XYZ file of C-alpha atoms in Angstrom:
136
model
C 148.812 327.380 -1.552
C 147.859 326.792 2.084
C 144.866 324.391 2.996
C 142.239 327.045 3.427
C 142.976 328.596 -0.319
C 143.187 324.993 -1.568
C 139.614 323.848 -0.049
C 138.128 327.612 -0.469
C 139.273 327.476 -4.590
C 137.895 324.211 -4.769
C 134.693 325.012 -3.130
C 134.365 327.863 -5.740
C 135.186 325.833 -8.675
C 132.767 323.323 -7.743
C 129.801 325.153 -6.152
C 130.434 328.851 -7.524
C 128.827 330.684 -10.232
C 131.203 331.608 -12.890
C 129.239 333.407 -15.445
C 131.064 336.310 -17.050
C 128.304 338.116 -19.051
C 124.489 338.066 -18.116
C 122.041 339.314 -20.256
C 118.718 340.247 -18.728
C 115.558 342.359 -20.269
C 117.734 343.046 -22.929
C 120.720 344.231 -20.952
C 124.101 343.016 -20.650
C 125.739 342.641 -17.351
C 129.369 342.216 -16.752
C 129.923 339.645 -14.204
C 133.922 339.401 -14.364
C 134.371 340.552 -10.873
C 131.431 338.725 -9.358
C 132.774 335.841 -6.716
C 129.296 333.944 -5.915
C 128.572 330.802 -3.788
C 125.088 329.428 -3.594
C 124.364 326.282 -1.019
C 122.381 325.192 1.623
C 125.256 323.807 3.670
C 126.144 325.877 6.390
C 129.764 324.375 6.729
C 130.151 325.056 2.850
C 129.221 328.751 3.216
C 131.246 328.962 6.313
C 134.666 327.563 4.896
C 134.056 329.762 1.862
C 133.460 333.082 4.014
C 136.627 331.978 5.725
C 138.395 331.815 2.489
C 137.335 335.313 1.247
C 138.023 336.833 4.655
C 141.695 334.917 4.102
C 141.829 336.582 0.912
C 141.048 339.974 2.601
C 137.730 340.911 1.490
C 136.210 343.985 2.731
C 133.284 343.027 4.994
C 131.206 345.958 3.749
C 131.317 344.384 0.166
C 129.903 340.990 1.227
C 126.187 340.398 0.278
C 123.847 337.567 0.545
C 120.607 336.488 -0.400
C 118.102 333.619 0.380
C 115.975 331.195 -1.546
C 113.140 330.066 0.779
C 110.829 327.284 0.154
C 107.510 326.358 1.404
C 106.454 327.845 4.781
C 110.320 329.042 5.751
C 109.851 331.998 7.842
C 112.243 334.681 5.966
C 113.103 336.592 9.372
C 114.009 333.343 11.313
C 116.200 332.291 8.229
C 117.958 335.865 8.038
C 118.593 335.609 11.442
C 120.040 331.898 11.056
C 122.316 332.639 8.281
C 123.535 336.116 9.681
C 124.455 334.963 13.080
C 126.193 332.066 11.621
C 128.240 333.784 8.833
C 128.874 337.062 10.611
C 127.164 339.011 7.657
C 124.799 341.724 9.196
C 121.127 341.522 7.863
C 121.532 344.773 6.494
C 123.680 343.199 3.780
C 121.187 340.777 2.502
C 119.347 341.559 -0.364
C 115.641 340.578 -1.433
C 114.684 336.991 -0.723
C 113.305 334.659 -3.188
C 110.287 332.209 -2.421
C 109.894 329.123 -3.985
C 106.791 326.675 -3.845
C 107.610 322.768 -3.663
C 107.015 321.141 -6.957
C 107.190 317.730 -8.342
C 108.323 314.742 -6.069
C 111.288 315.948 -4.122
C 111.192 314.289 -0.763
C 114.085 315.849 0.979
C 113.124 318.918 3.059
C 115.723 321.387 3.558
C 116.607 322.475 7.098
C 117.347 325.990 5.974
C 117.076 328.301 3.312
C 119.805 328.287 0.136
C 122.121 331.111 0.931
C 123.847 332.869 -2.047
C 127.117 334.877 -1.039
C 128.240 337.420 -3.203
C 131.562 339.341 -3.077
C 132.514 342.023 -5.841
C 136.170 342.438 -6.459
C 138.139 341.911 -9.576
C 141.329 341.293 -7.694
C 140.294 338.407 -5.761
C 138.255 337.044 -8.650
C 141.455 337.196 -10.671
C 143.379 335.417 -7.739
C 140.833 332.804 -7.309
C 140.845 332.030 -11.210
C 144.533 331.960 -10.748
C 144.366 329.475 -8.091
C 141.614 327.073 -9.531
C 144.311 327.213 -12.708
C 147.161 326.089 -10.186
C 144.734 323.322 -8.661
C 144.281 321.871 -12.548
C 148.061 321.411 -12.585
C 148.041 318.966 -9.632
């Protein structure tokens, strides 16, 4: 494995959503081909996208979604994340909005971004690389 494969695999291992099956409204969804990372750190998202691109992802299959807090402007956030990641705005799904609750004092500079890619071959390759990392 080269450096980007080690870093990308570690990001997915630590920050990725690794669910295989999900139930919603009585329906079961197979998620075994999903590769998804959720983060608000721009550098983590950029590195993970560099990793997916290194693995040969089809840019047209990349999807993004935002989770906005408080008074964040959805259009401005979409423009920011699209510009920074290279994912076109038409590949962004519906954003979610959350009201701040509790005693959290840290204000996020930008929305939380979810990057999702559907490809069983790439998912298996990532799982294999994570397996190799556990042997180090």
